[in-house]
Backbone as a ProteinNet text record, in pm:
[ID]
protein_1_A
[PRIMARY]
XXXXXXXXXXXXXXXXXXXXXXXXXXXXXXXXXXXXXXXXXXXXXXXXXXXXXXXXXXXXXXXXXXXXXXXXXXXXXXXXXXXXXXXXXXXXXXXXXXXXXXXXXXXXXXXXXXXXXXXXXXXXXXXXXXXXXXXXXXXXXXXXXXXXXXXXXXXXXXXXXXXXXXXXXXXXXXXXXXXXXXXXXXXXXXXXXXXXXXXXXXXXXXXXXXXXXXXXXXXXXXXXXXXXXXXXXXXXXXXXXXXXXX
[TERTIARY]
-5062.9	-4948.6	-4981.9	-4948.2	-4984	-4893.5	-4937.7	-4857.6	-4724.7	-4726.5	-4603.2	-4500.9	-4546.9	-4454.7	-4400.5	-4487.4	-4443.7	-4339.5	-4351.5	-4258.6	-4129.9	-4117.4	-3997.1	-3988.4	-4101.5	-4100.4	-4044.5	-3975	-3920.6	-4016.5	-4079.9	-4180.7	-4124.3	-3991.8	-3935.2	-3918.3	-3912	-3884	-3999.1	-4075.8	-4174.7	-4319	-4339.4	-4474.8	-4484.6	-4604.5	-4624.1	-4589.9	-4486.2	-4436.9	-4480.6	-4579.2	-4617.1	-4674.1	-4728.5	-4788.3	-4697.4	-4570.8	-4477.7	-4389.5	-4359.7	-4280.2	-4132.5	-4066.4	-3921.8	-3863.6	-3934.7	-3883.7	-3797.8	-3684.2	-3598.8	-3597.1	-3675.2	-3675	-3537.1	-3490	-3358.2	-3249.5	-3282.9	-3183.6	-3095.9	-2974.1	-2885.6	-2810.6	-2742.1	-2653.6	-2712.7	-2736.7	-2791	-2678.6	-2695.5	-2591.7	-2632.5	-2761.8	-2804.4	-2953.6	-3000.9	-3143	-3188.1	-3286	-3332.9	-3453.6	-3451.5	-3564.5	-3621.9	-3752.5	-3816.3	-3823.8	-3897.4	-3918.1	-3790.9	-3710.8	-3599	-3463.9	-3461	-3335.5	-3260.2	-3319.2	-3250.4	-3237.4	-3118.5	-3097.6	-3036.1	-3024	-2963.7	-3059.7	-3187.9	-3288.8	-3424.8	-3525.7	-3658.8	-3720.2	-3785.7	-3858.5	-3999.1	-4022.2	-4152.5	-4244.3	-4204.9	-4286	-4402.5	-4394.4	-4496.4	-4470.1	-4355.3	-4320.7	-4202.1	-4187.2	-4073.3	-4066.5	-4176.9	-4175.7	-4145.7	-4128.5	-4100.3	-3958.2	-3943.7	-3813	-3802.1	-3697.2	-3682.5	-3535.7	-3504.7	-3368.8	-3336.3	-3215.1	-3165.3	-3066.5	-3100.1	-3020.2	-2973.9	-2851.5	-2802.9	-2835.3	-2873.5	-2909.5	-2790.8	-2819.9	-2714.5	-2664.7	-2550.9	-2490.5	-2578	-2592.9	-2675.2	-2593.1	-2662.2	-2597.8	-2652.6	-2570.8	-2613.1	-2712.1	-2800	-2816	-2887.5	-2843.4	-2905.2	-3038.3	-3050.9	-3175.2	-3163.6	-3231.1	-3235.5	-3096.8	-3077.4	-2950.5	-2844.3	-2879.8	-2782.2	-2662.6	-2689.2	-2580.1	-2490.2	-2548.9	-2469.5	-2374	-2423.8	-2339.2	-2229.1	-2262.9	-2162.8	-2055.3	-2096.2	-1999.6	-1907.7	-1965.2	-1885.5	-1787.6	-1830.8	-1742.5	-1627.7	-1658.9	-1554.1	-1455.5	-1506.8	-1418.9	-1329.5	-1384.2	-1305.2	-1196.4	-1225.4	-1123.6	-1013	-1049.8	-949.6	-857.6	-912.1	-829.8	-726.9	-755.1	-661.4	-565.3	-572.3	-483.4	-527.6	-654.7	-706.9	-803.4	-779.7	-869.8	-1000.7	-1114.9	-1241.7	-1274	-1242.5	-1275	-1196.5	-1083.3	-1005	-1063.8	-1143	-1202.1	-1347.3	-1421.5	-1564.5	-1580	-1612.3	-1626.6	-1747.4	-1861.3	-1981.4	-2079.7	-2171.4	-2274.7	-2409.8	-2489	-2617.9	-2729	-2831.6	-2955.1	-3066.2	-3122	-3220.6	-3318	-3448	-3553.5	-3538.1	-3498.6	-3489.4	-3369.8	-3271	-3152.4	-3027.3	-2931.2	-2803.1	-2696.7	-2629.3	-2526.9	-2398.5	-2289	-2156.3	-2087.3	-2049	-1970.6	-1823.1	-1757.2	-1622.4	-1522.7	-1408	-1298.6	-1250.7	-1236.8	-1218.2	-1091.7	-986.3	-863.7	-880	-985.9	-1009.4	-1128.3	-1183.5	-1305.9	-1287.4	-1180.2	-1163.1	-1147.9	-1071.8	-1053.7	-1186.2	-1263.6	-1392.5	-1485.5	-1491	-1577.4	-1535.1	-1406.7	-1359.1	-1391.9	-1381.5	-1415.3	-1563.5	-1648.2	-1791.9	-1826	-1751.9	-1778.9	-1730.7	-1612.4	-1546.7	-1570.1	-1599.9	-1614.8	-1737	-1722.5	-1835.2	-1957.1	-1938.3	-2051.7	-2120	-2060.5	-2117.1	-2169	-2079.3	-2116	-2207.4	-2161.8	-2232.9	-2172.9	-2226.8	-2166.7	-2195.3	-2298.6	-2345.6	-2348.5	-2288.8	-2304	-2389.9	-2502.9	-2597.2	-2566.5	-2452.7	-2412	-2370.4	-2318.2	-2278.5	-2352.9	-2400.9	-2472.4	-2393.3	-2383.9	-2319.5	-2421	-2376.6	-2460.1	-2374.2	-2434.9	-2362.4	-2433.5	-2361.2	-2411.6	-2320.9	-2352.7	-2265.3	-2243.5	-2341.5	-2328.6	-2252.5	-2216.2	-2143	-1993.6	-1943.8	-1810.2	-1702.4	-1611.6	-1502.1	-1535.3	-1662.2	-1705.7	-1828.5	-1815.2	-1929.4	-1977.2	-1886.2	-1921.1	-1931.4	-2041	-2062.6	-2083.2	-2030.3	-2055.5	-2123	-2235.7	-2317.4	-2327.7	-2293.4	-2293.8	-2400.6	-2475.7	-2578.2	-2527.9	-2510.2	-2457.6	-2566.2	-2575.3	-2676.1	-2609	-2651.9	-2609.1	-2716.4	-2684.2	-2777.6	-2782.2	-2668.7	-2661.3	-2751.5	-2745.7	-2819.2	-2942.6	-2969.2	-3084.5	-3085.5	-2975.8	-2961.1	-2915.4	-2947.7	-2911.4	-2856.4	-2734.5	-2674.4	-2621.1	-2574.4	-2515.2	-2378.8	-2287.4	-2161.3	-2164.3	-2107.1	-2101.6	-1965	-1907.5	-1780.3	-1798.4	-1714.8	-1723.6	-1586.1	-1587.3	-1463.2	-1491.6	-1392.8	-1413.3	-1407.8	-1473.3	-1468.2	-1325.4	-1241.3	-1103.4	-1016.9	-1063.6	-989.3	-1091	-1155.6	-1271	-1233.6	-1137.5	-1087.5	-1143.2	-1188.9	-1240.9	-1186.3	-1143.5	-1093.2	-1202	-1163.4	-1256.9	-1280.7	-1403.7	-1437.1	-1458.7	-1414.7	-1434	-1360.3	-1244.2	-1168.6	-1241.8	-1325.2	-1401.4	-1537.9	-1605.4	-1737.8	-1731.6	-1702.9	-1688.8	-1812.8	-1929.9	-2052.4	-2052.7	-1959.1	-1953.5	-1889.5	-1839	-1765	-1839.8	-1958.5	-2033.5	-2097.2	-2128.6	-2185.3	-2082.9	-1957.8	-1854.2	-1831.3	-1839	-1825.2	-1937.7	-2057.9	-2171	-2154.5	-2113	-2092.9	-1980.1	-1879.4	-1772.3	-1824.8	-1902.5	-1952.9	-2041.6	-2132	-2232.2	-2192.8	-2105.1	-2069.6	-1921.9	-1839	-1697	-1620.5	-1675.9	-1602.9	-1502.2	-1375.4	-1269.2	-1243	-1269.3	-1252.4	-1113.9	-1021.8	-884.1	-874.9	-805.4	-789.4	-891	-986.6	-1083.8	-1010.6	-1045.3	-971.1	-984.3	-1092.3	-1110.1	-1215.1	-1176.5	-1272.3	-1292.9	-1407.2	-1438.3	-1582.7	-1615.1	-1753.3	-1831.2	-1955.3	-2036.5	-2163.8	-2201.2	-2321.2	-2287.4	-2206.7	-2169.8	-2051	-2035.1	-1917.4	-1788.1	-1680.9	-1554.2	-1505.2	-1535.3	-1486.3	-1588.3	-1692.4	-1796.3	-1738.7	-1776.5	-1730.1	-1830.2	-1783.9	-1870.6	-1938.1	-2015.7	-2079.6	-2227.6	-2315.4	-2454.4	-2540.2	-2505.8	-2591.9	-2542.7	-2441.9	-2405.2	-2507.3	-2529.3	-2632.9	-2598.6	-2470.5	-2433.7	-2420.1	-2458.9	-2453.4	-2563.8	-2532.2	-2632.9	-2749.3	-2867.9	-2982.8	-2960.2	-3007.3	-2988.7	-3111	-3094.2	-3205	-3213.1	-3303.3	-3323.3	-3469.4	-3491.5	-3628.5	-3707.4	-3835.9	-3924.5	-4021	-4026	-4110	-4235.2	-4349.1	-4475.7	-4525.9	-4623.3	-4679.8	-4743.4	-4686.2	-4740.4	-4698.5	-4610.2	-4567.7	-4430	-4364.6	-4233.6	-4221.5	-4172.4	-4148.5	-3998.8	-3955.5	-3811.7	-3748.8	-3617.2	-3542.8	-3564.3	-3545.5	-3572.6	-3500.6	-3375.5	-3300.7	-3341.3	-3436.9	-3482.1	-3628.9	-3691.1	-3832.4	-3846.7	-3963.1	-3987.6	-3995.8	-3971.5	-3972.3	-4100.2	-4152.1	-4269.8	-4229.9	-4103.8	-4059.5	-4044.6
1366.6	1384.1	1323.9	1392.8	1347.3	1233.6	1163.3	1055.7	1108.7	1231.7	1290.2	1309.9	1355.8	1374.3	1240.9	1140.6	1009.1	951.1	983.6	932.4	1013	1119.5	1201.4	1292.9	1336.1	1423.4	1559.8	1617.9	1752.6	1850	1941.8	2029.3	2123.1	2146	2233.3	2161	2028.1	1953.9	1863.5	1814	1711.8	1760.6	1871.7	1922.7	2063.7	2114.5	2253.3	2342.1	2424.8	2505.3	2650.6	2679.5	2818.6	2885.1	2808.2	2867.5	2855.1	2815.5	2804	2927.6	2978.7	3101.6	3075.8	3176.3	3174.1	3068.3	3027.4	2924	2985.6	2919.8	2966.2	2867.1	2760.5	2661.2	2600.3	2592.2	2534.8	2640.4	2767.6	2874.6	2871.4	2922.8	2932.1	2803	2801.1	2690.9	2611.9	2483.9	2400.1	2358.5	2390.1	2355.3	2238.1	2207.5	2089	2066.8	1950.9	1919	1909.9	1990.6	1996.9	1907.5	1835.1	1750.7	1802.8	1822.1	1880.6	2032.1	2095.3	2239.1	2318.1	2273.1	2354	2290.2	2172.8	2112	2044.9	2033.8	1968.4	1819.7	1766.2	1623.5	1551	1619.2	1555.1	1554.5	1558.7	1554.1	1528.5	1515.7	1489	1609.3	1585.9	1691	1695.8	1790.9	1801.7	1900.3	1947.4	2046	1982.8	1852.9	1788.6	1798	1857	1871.9	1782.4	1670.5	1583.7	1529	1523.4	1470.5	1573.5	1700.3	1805	1791.5	1793.9	1785.2	1899.4	1979.7	2091.8	2125.5	2183.2	2224	2356.9	2367	2493.3	2547.5	2660.3	2716.3	2857.1	2886.7	3023.7	3086.8	3213.7	3276.6	3281.1	3265.1	3262.5	3401.2	3405.4	3532.6	3603	3733.6	3813.3	3856.1	3883.4	3935	4073.4	4153.4	4289.2	4287.5	4388.3	4497	4449.3	4500.3	4462.7	4533.3	4652.2	4727.4	4843.3	4953.1	5068.4	5125	5166.4	5226.5	5122.1	4993.9	4889.9	4895.9	4919.8	4927.6	5046.8	5158.1	5276.8	5250.1	5186.2	5155.9	5058.2	4953.8	4856.1	4921.2	5007.3	5075.3	5166.4	5242.9	5335.8	5260	5149.4	5073.2	5012.1	4951.9	4892.1	4997.4	5114.3	5221.7	5273.5	5287.8	5336.9	5237.5	5108.5	5008.3	5007.8	5025.8	5031.5	5151.9	5263.9	5382.4	5357.7	5261.7	5227.4	5116.3	5075.9	4972.2	4831.1	4813.2	4681.7	4635.4	4516.8	4460.8	4423.7	4479.3	4453.8	4306.5	4225.5	4082.9	4011	4067.9	4007	4035.8	4142.5	4180.5	4138.2	4146.4	4113	3974.7	3878.8	3740.6	3726.1	3782	3779.6	3884.2	3919.8	4017.6	3949.1	3965.4	3898.4	4003.1	3982.4	4060.3	3961.7	3971.2	3873.2	3940.5	3921.7	3978.6	4129.7	4195.8	4340.7	4395.7	4310.5	4355.4	4331.9	4424	4413.8	4371.8	4261	4207.9	4184.6	4238.5	4211.5	4108.6	3996.1	3897.5	3933.2	3964.2	4019.1	3915.1	3907.6	3824.8	3885.7	3804.4	3858.7	3941.8	3912.4	3991.3	4133.9	4157.5	4291.6	4361.8	4301.4	4355.9	4497.9	4524.1	4657.5	4764.1	4734.7	4833.7	4861.2	4757.3	4777.2	4859	4827.6	4902.1	5048.1	5072.4	5211	5287.2	5218.2	5281.5	5315.8	5222.2	5249.2	5365.7	5380.8	5490.2	5624.3	5626.7	5754.4	5808	5722.3	5770.8	5861.3	5981.4	6076.7	6024	5937.6	5885.6	5769.4	5719.4	5606.1	5648.7	5694.4	5752	5661.6	5537.2	5451.7	5477.6	5580.6	5630.9	5545.7	5462.6	5392.4	5242.5	5168.9	5023.7	4990.3	4927.6	4900.8	4770.3	4708.7	4591.4	4476.6	4372.1	4250.7	4132.6	4045.3	3925.3	3802.3	3705.9	3580.3	3481.2	3395.5	3289.7	3164.2	3049	2922.3	2830.3	2792.4	2697.1	2574.4	2473.4	2355.6	2286.6	2297.1	2231	2310.7	2433.6	2518.5	2494.7	2383.8	2337.1	2436.9	2462.8	2555.2	2699.7	2728.6	2865.6	2856.5	2776.5	2748.2	2871.1	2960.5	3078.7	3201.6	3273.5	3395.9	3512.8	3627.9	3752.6	3848.2	3904.5	3987.8	4127.8	4228.5	4367.6	4445	4525.8	4610.4	4754	4809.8	4945.7	5037.7	5154	5251.3	5381.9	5436.6	5569.6	5670.3	5752.8	5858.5	5965.3	5988.7	6089.7	6054.2	5927.5	5886.1	5803	5776	5696.7	5560.5	5486.3	5354.3	5254.6	5128.5	5022.3	4904.4	4859.8	4742.8	4650.3	4533.9	4438.4	4394.3	4371.6	4304.3	4169	4069.4	3938	3876.6	3820.9	3750.6	3612.5	3519.3	3383.4	3336.4	3239	3180.2	3035.1	2947.9	2808.1	2794	2690.4	2664.8	2642.2	2586.5	2558.5	2684	2794.1	2921.9	3035.4	3052.2	3143.3	3290.2	3339.1	3475	3568.1	3685.2	3790.6	3923.7	4015.7	4143.7	4222.2	4286.9	4372.5	4501.9	4553	4680.9	4791.3	4767.9	4869.2	4997.7	4986.5	5106.1	5187.8	5121.6	5191.8	5233.7	5140.4	5165.8	5132.8	5230.1	5202.7	5139.6	5161.2	5102.3	4950	4891.7	4746.4	4679.2	4757.1	4702.9	4587.9	4615.8	4515	4411.2	4450	4352.3	4243.5	4282	4182.3	4093.3	4150.1	4068.3	3965.4	4006.4	3913.5	3801.1	3835.5	3733.4	3638.3	3690.2	3604.2	3512	3566.9	3490.9	3375.3	3400.9	3300.9	3213.8	3264.9	3188.8	3151.5	3211.6	3180.1	3245.4	3349.1	3423.3	3514.8	3502.1	3580.9	3703.8	3821.1	3946.2	4002.8	3978.6	4021.4	4173.9	4226.4	4370.1	4435.4	4358.5	4415.5	4459.6	4576.2	4627.2	4542.6	4468.2	4386.7	4279.8	4177.6	4074.5	3977.4	3988.1	3903.9	3854.7	3750	3703.9	3806	3829.3	3929.3	3872.3	3750	3686.5	3556.8	3474.1	3346.5	3364.2	3277.1	3283.2	3268.2	3326.3	3324.3	3183.6	3088.4	2952	2860.4	2919.1	2838	2764.5	2637.1	2555.3	2560.6	2595.7	2596	2729.9	2734.3	2858.1	2829.1	2880.2	2832.5	2853.7	2946.8	2968.9	2899.5	2818	2735	2622.9	2583.2	2484.6	2346.7	2318.8	2187.7	2187.9	2298.4	2302.9	2213.4	2124.6	2026.4	2091.2	2035.2	2077.3	2044.2	2131	2107.3	2148.4	2171.4	2212.1	2125.3	2158.1	2081.5	2038.9	1931	1883.4	1980.8	1996.6	2085.1	1999.5	2023.7	1943.1	2020.1	1951.9	2002.4	1906.5	1946.4	1859.3	1738.7	1622.7	1500	1470.4	1552.7	1529	1589.8	1544.7	1596.7	1602.6	1715.7	1732.3	1718.2	1625.5	1605.7	1723.3	1729.2	1831.7	1814.5	1922.9	1914.7	1802.3	1773.8	1671.3	1529.7	1518.3	1386.7	1361.9	1456.4	1439.5	1349.7	1292.2	1198.4	1271.4	1201	1257.5	1216.9	1307.5	1278.3	1231.1	1235.1	1201.8	1051.6
-24173.6	-24263.4	-24399	-24506.5	-24639.8	-24684.3	-24791.6	-24846.8	-24899.1	-24956.8	-25010.7	-24900.2	-24782.4	-24671.8	-24623.1	-24616.2	-24572.5	-24668.3	-24797.4	-24896.4	-24902.6	-24820.3	-24822.1	-24941.5	-24996.7	-25113.8	-25078.8	-25173.5	-25157.9	-25225.2	-25148.4	-25208.6	-25312.8	-25314.7	-25416.2	-25549.8	-25545.2	-25668.2	-25711.4	-25614.4	-25644.8	-25635.8	-25566.6	-25549.4	-25604.7	-25615.5	-25654.8	-25536.7	-25552.3	-25440.5	-25451.7	-25536.2	-25558.5	-25435	-25342.1	-25223.3	-25100.8	-25120.8	-25008.9	-25002.3	-24884.1	-24872.3	-24897.6	-24953.3	-24963.8	-25054.6	-25158.9	-25247.6	-25357.8	-25388.7	-25498	-25613.5	-25604.3	-25710.2	-25726.8	-25851.3	-25878.8	-25885.9	-25860.4	-25867.2	-25742.8	-25756.1	-25642.1	-25615.8	-25503.4	-25467.8	-25351.9	-25373.6	-25267.1	-25173.2	-25043.7	-24946.6	-24859	-24851.9	-24778.9	-24803.1	-24761.8	-24762.8	-24618.2	-24582.7	-24444.2	-24424.8	-24317.2	-24279.5	-24149.7	-24146.3	-24030	-24043	-23952.6	-23960.7	-23933.3	-23833.6	-23787.3	-23815.4	-23874.8	-23912.6	-23800.1	-23682.4	-23570.9	-23598.9	-23574.5	-23600.5	-23481.7	-23368.6	-23251.8	-23133.5	-23162.7	-23058.3	-23119.8	-23037.6	-23087.1	-23156.9	-23269.7	-23339.5	-23282	-23192.8	-23128.1	-23198.4	-23317.5	-23388.4	-23463	-23492.7	-23573.9	-23722.2	-23760.2	-23901.8	-23938.4	-23870.6	-23894.8	-24035.5	-24109.3	-24244.9	-24351.6	-24314.1	-24412.3	-24465.2	-24597.2	-24661.7	-24761.3	-24748.5	-24841.8	-24861.8	-24978	-25009.7	-24942.6	-24890.8	-24838.1	-24939.6	-24998.2	-25106.1	-25073.4	-25112.6	-25110.8	-25245.3	-25248.8	-25376.4	-25471	-25599.3	-25699.4	-25734.5	-25801.6	-25841.1	-25943.8	-25927.5	-26018.5	-26139.5	-26248.1	-26368.7	-26398.4	-26459.3	-26493.8	-26609.2	-26612.2	-26514	-26388.5	-26272.7	-26146	-26124.8	-26184.3	-26171.4	-26073.5	-26105.8	-26016.3	-25988.3	-25863.7	-25824.8	-25791.9	-25797	-25766.4	-25861.9	-25991.3	-26088.2	-26059.6	-26018.9	-25987.5	-25872	-25766.8	-25651.7	-25691.1	-25767.3	-25808.9	-25895.3	-25989.3	-26075.7	-25994.7	-25903.7	-25823.3	-25733.6	-25675.4	-25589.3	-25668.9	-25782.1	-25863.3	-25912.1	-25954	-25999.7	-25887.8	-25767.4	-25654.3	-25615.6	-25624.4	-25593	-25698.3	-25825	-25931.1	-25912.3	-25868.5	-25842.7	-25733.3	-25644.7	-25538	-25579.5	-25705.9	-25755.5	-25723.6	-25686.6	-25651.9	-25760.3	-25814	-25914.9	-25845.5	-25888.3	-25818.7	-25803.4	-25906.2	-25899.5	-25789.5	-25747.8	-25640.7	-25503.1	-25494.4	-25366	-25355.3	-25465.5	-25465.9	-25525.8	-25441.4	-25487.9	-25579.5	-25540	-25622.7	-25570.7	-25657	-25623.8	-25631.9	-25526.9	-25515.7	-25511.8	-25591.4	-25581.3	-25551.2	-25430.7	-25387.6	-25292.4	-25319	-25235.5	-25217.9	-25327	-25326.4	-25251.1	-25220.7	-25149	-25232.6	-25220	-25289	-25188.6	-25218.2	-25127.6	-25204.7	-25151.9	-25206.5	-25117.4	-25176	-25102.9	-25120.8	-25009.9	-25012.9	-24963.9	-25031.1	-24979.9	-24849	-24745.8	-24610.9	-24596	-24673.4	-24659.8	-24712.5	-24791.8	-24846.7	-24780.5	-24676.6	-24616.2	-24566.1	-24493	-24434.9	-24542.7	-24647.9	-24754.4	-24825.4	-24853.8	-24920.5	-24832.3	-24702.8	-24612	-24602.8	-24596	-24587.9	-24716.4	-24828.9	-24957.2	-24962.8	-24919	-24917.9	-24824.8	-24717.8	-24624	-24677.5	-24738.8	-24766.5	-24906.9	-25003.8	-25140.9	-25151.2	-25207.6	-25212.2	-25286.2	-25384.9	-25461.4	-25390	-25283.1	-25210.6	-25073.2	-24987.5	-24857.7	-24774.2	-24751.9	-24657	-24519.2	-24454.2	-24331	-24209.2	-24215.8	-24097.1	-24120	-24027.3	-24023.8	-23903.4	-23927.7	-23818.2	-23746	-23776	-23700.3	-23790.3	-23726.7	-23797	-23734.3	-23819.8	-23774.5	-23816.4	-23727.2	-23760.7	-23815.1	-23906.5	-23961.8	-23970.7	-23945.8	-23953.9	-24051.8	-24158.6	-24256.8	-24252.6	-24171.2	-24163.8	-24298.1	-24388.7	-24517.7	-24621.4	-24591.1	-24684.9	-24662.8	-24713.5	-24681.1	-24722.4	-24628.8	-24652.9	-24624.3	-24598.2	-24564.8	-24474.7	-24370.8	-24283.4	-24206	-24173	-24093.3	-24183.3	-24169	-24246.7	-24151.7	-24189.2	-24117.4	-24214.5	-24174.8	-24262.7	-24202.7	-24282.8	-24238.1	-24314.7	-24243.7	-24305.2	-24305.3	-24423.9	-24438.8	-24492.1	-24431.3	-24473.3	-24511.8	-24626.1	-24668.8	-24629.7	-24533.7	-24495	-24602.7	-24668	-24773.4	-24890.7	-24934.7	-25054.4	-25022.4	-24894.7	-24852.5	-24921	-24900	-24960	-24854.1	-24876.4	-24783.6	-24862.9	-24826.8	-24890.4	-24781.2	-24825.7	-24732	-24784.1	-24689.8	-24718.8	-24648.7	-24712.9	-24651.6	-24675.8	-24569.8	-24580.7	-24519.8	-24560.7	-24508.1	-24465.1	-24373.7	-24323.7	-24287	-24300.8	-24260.4	-24108.7	-24057.2	-23914.2	-23866.1	-23953.3	-23916.2	-23907.5	-23964.6	-23961.9	-23953.4	-23837.6	-23827.1	-23808.6	-23886.3	-23867.8	-23975.3	-23930.1	-24017.1	-23964.8	-24051.6	-24001.5	-23927.7	-23819.7	-23746.9	-23824.5	-23815.7	-23878.8	-23775.3	-23652.3	-23548.3	-23583.1	-23647.8	-23685.1	-23791.1	-23872.6	-23976.4	-23924.5	-23857.8	-23799.5	-23649.9	-23563.5	-23419.6	-23356.4	-23415.6	-23358.3	-23367	-23441.9	-23453.7	-23332.6	-23238.4	-23124.9	-23056.9	-23005.3	-22930.6	-23021.1	-23145.1	-23238.2	-23270.9	-23289.3	-23316.7	-23195.2	-23075.4	-22955.3	-22945.6	-22981.7	-22975.3	-23077.1	-23200.5	-23303	-23263.8	-23196.8	-23146.6	-23037	-22946.5	-22832.7	-22877.6	-22972	-23009	-23127.9	-23216.6	-23336.5	-23343.4	-23258.8	-23261.3	-23373.8	-23436.4	-23539.9	-23470.4	-23504.8	-23442.6	-23529.4	-23473.9	-23548.5	-23517.4	-23609.9	-23590.8	-23588	-23487.6	-23474.3	-23384.2	-23333	-23238.7	-23111.8	-23056	-22939.4	-22813.7	-22796.4	-22675.9	-22702.8	-22777	-22816.9	-22700.6	-22635	-22519.7	-22530.1	-22455.8	-22446.9	-22365.5	-22406.5	-22337.7	-22278.4	-22319.6	-22265.5	-22191.7	-22252.2	-22192.7	-22098.3	-21998.7	-21911.2	-21991.6	-21940.9	-22013.8	-22042.7	-21955	-21973.8	-22040.4	-22102.6	-22166.4	-22285.6	-22299.6	-22411	-22525.5	-22644.9	-22762.3	-22785.2	-22894.1	-22938.5	-22962.6	-22876.4	-22868.3	-22992.4	-23082.8	-23197.6	-23324.5	-23312.5	-23426.8	-23442.4	-23566.3	-23593.7	-23537	-23515.8	-23463.5	-23312	-23247.7	-23101.9	-23046.3	-22953.3	-22908.5	-22835.4	-22857.5	-22780	-22634	-22546.7	-22404.4	-22327	-22202.1	-22117.5	-21994.1	-21908.6	-21786.8	-21779.4	-21712.6	-21696.4	-21609.9	-21643	-21568	-21486.9	-21359.1	-21271.1	-21230.9	-21240.7	-21191.6	-21083.4	-21012.5	-20909.6	-20977.3	-20953.3	-21008.7	-21151.3	-21211	-21349.8	-21372.4	-21479.3	-21515.3	-21666.7	-21718.7	-21861.7	-21886.1	-21971	-21991.8	-22065.9	-22060.6	-22132.9	-22282.6	-22364.3	-22508.6	-22579.5	-22541	-22611.8	-22571.5	-22480.6	-22439.1	-22472.9	-22542.8	-22576.8	-22698.9	-22713.3	-22822.9	-22955.8	-23059.8	-23194.9	-23266.2	-23350.6	-23431.6	-23571.7	-23602.6	-23739	-23755.3
[MASK]
++++++++++++++++++++++++++++++++++++++++++++++++++++++++++++++++++++++++++++++++++++++++++++++++++++++++++++++++++++++++++++++++++++++++++++++++++++++++++++++++++++++++++++++++++++++++++++++++++++++++++++++++++++++++++++++++++++++++++++++++++++++

């Protein structure tokens, strides 16, 4: 381990980070500082990267022009919402362009209307939603739970993302099953593993964990667990009981 790691240096701020993947420098919003490879703090870090310190940042809001067809989609969406009597700024919290992807962060109370507009407007025609993914950012206070939707336009051969957030204290997001029926099982999975409650879902139930299971296993604050593994003449302890290298 290098002296910089021993000193707790942050490679995004204190070292040359040009050869590190996925660095945003000082751009975007810092939601926490991660120590170790995977950010686990309630068990032993057995990865050998316990001295790694790095900023976890959400990408910052983009400014126009976004480039390529991104501006066309943004203009068409804002115009279609205005035609419905909805001020675009009230529905679209911010627009992100990051790593070649266009993401609209939507206020959750307007999610269904925005999704329906993206599906039905002739200039947009995002006919297919390939699913919803849950994300948990414990350090993103007041919006710890995120739901991310991938929308594809078969007509125009385009791919965008919608993202909504909700606090852990009120983990409710409108269901999009009525707009995109293929989201049925994806919303159940996000509910099962992240605890996001999709209001209006026809039958929101756990699909992997037992019905009486306590907690949501893919949240970042879910405790490490496991059982000890026994071999002839030796025993390997459960993950949460192994020694730490940090």
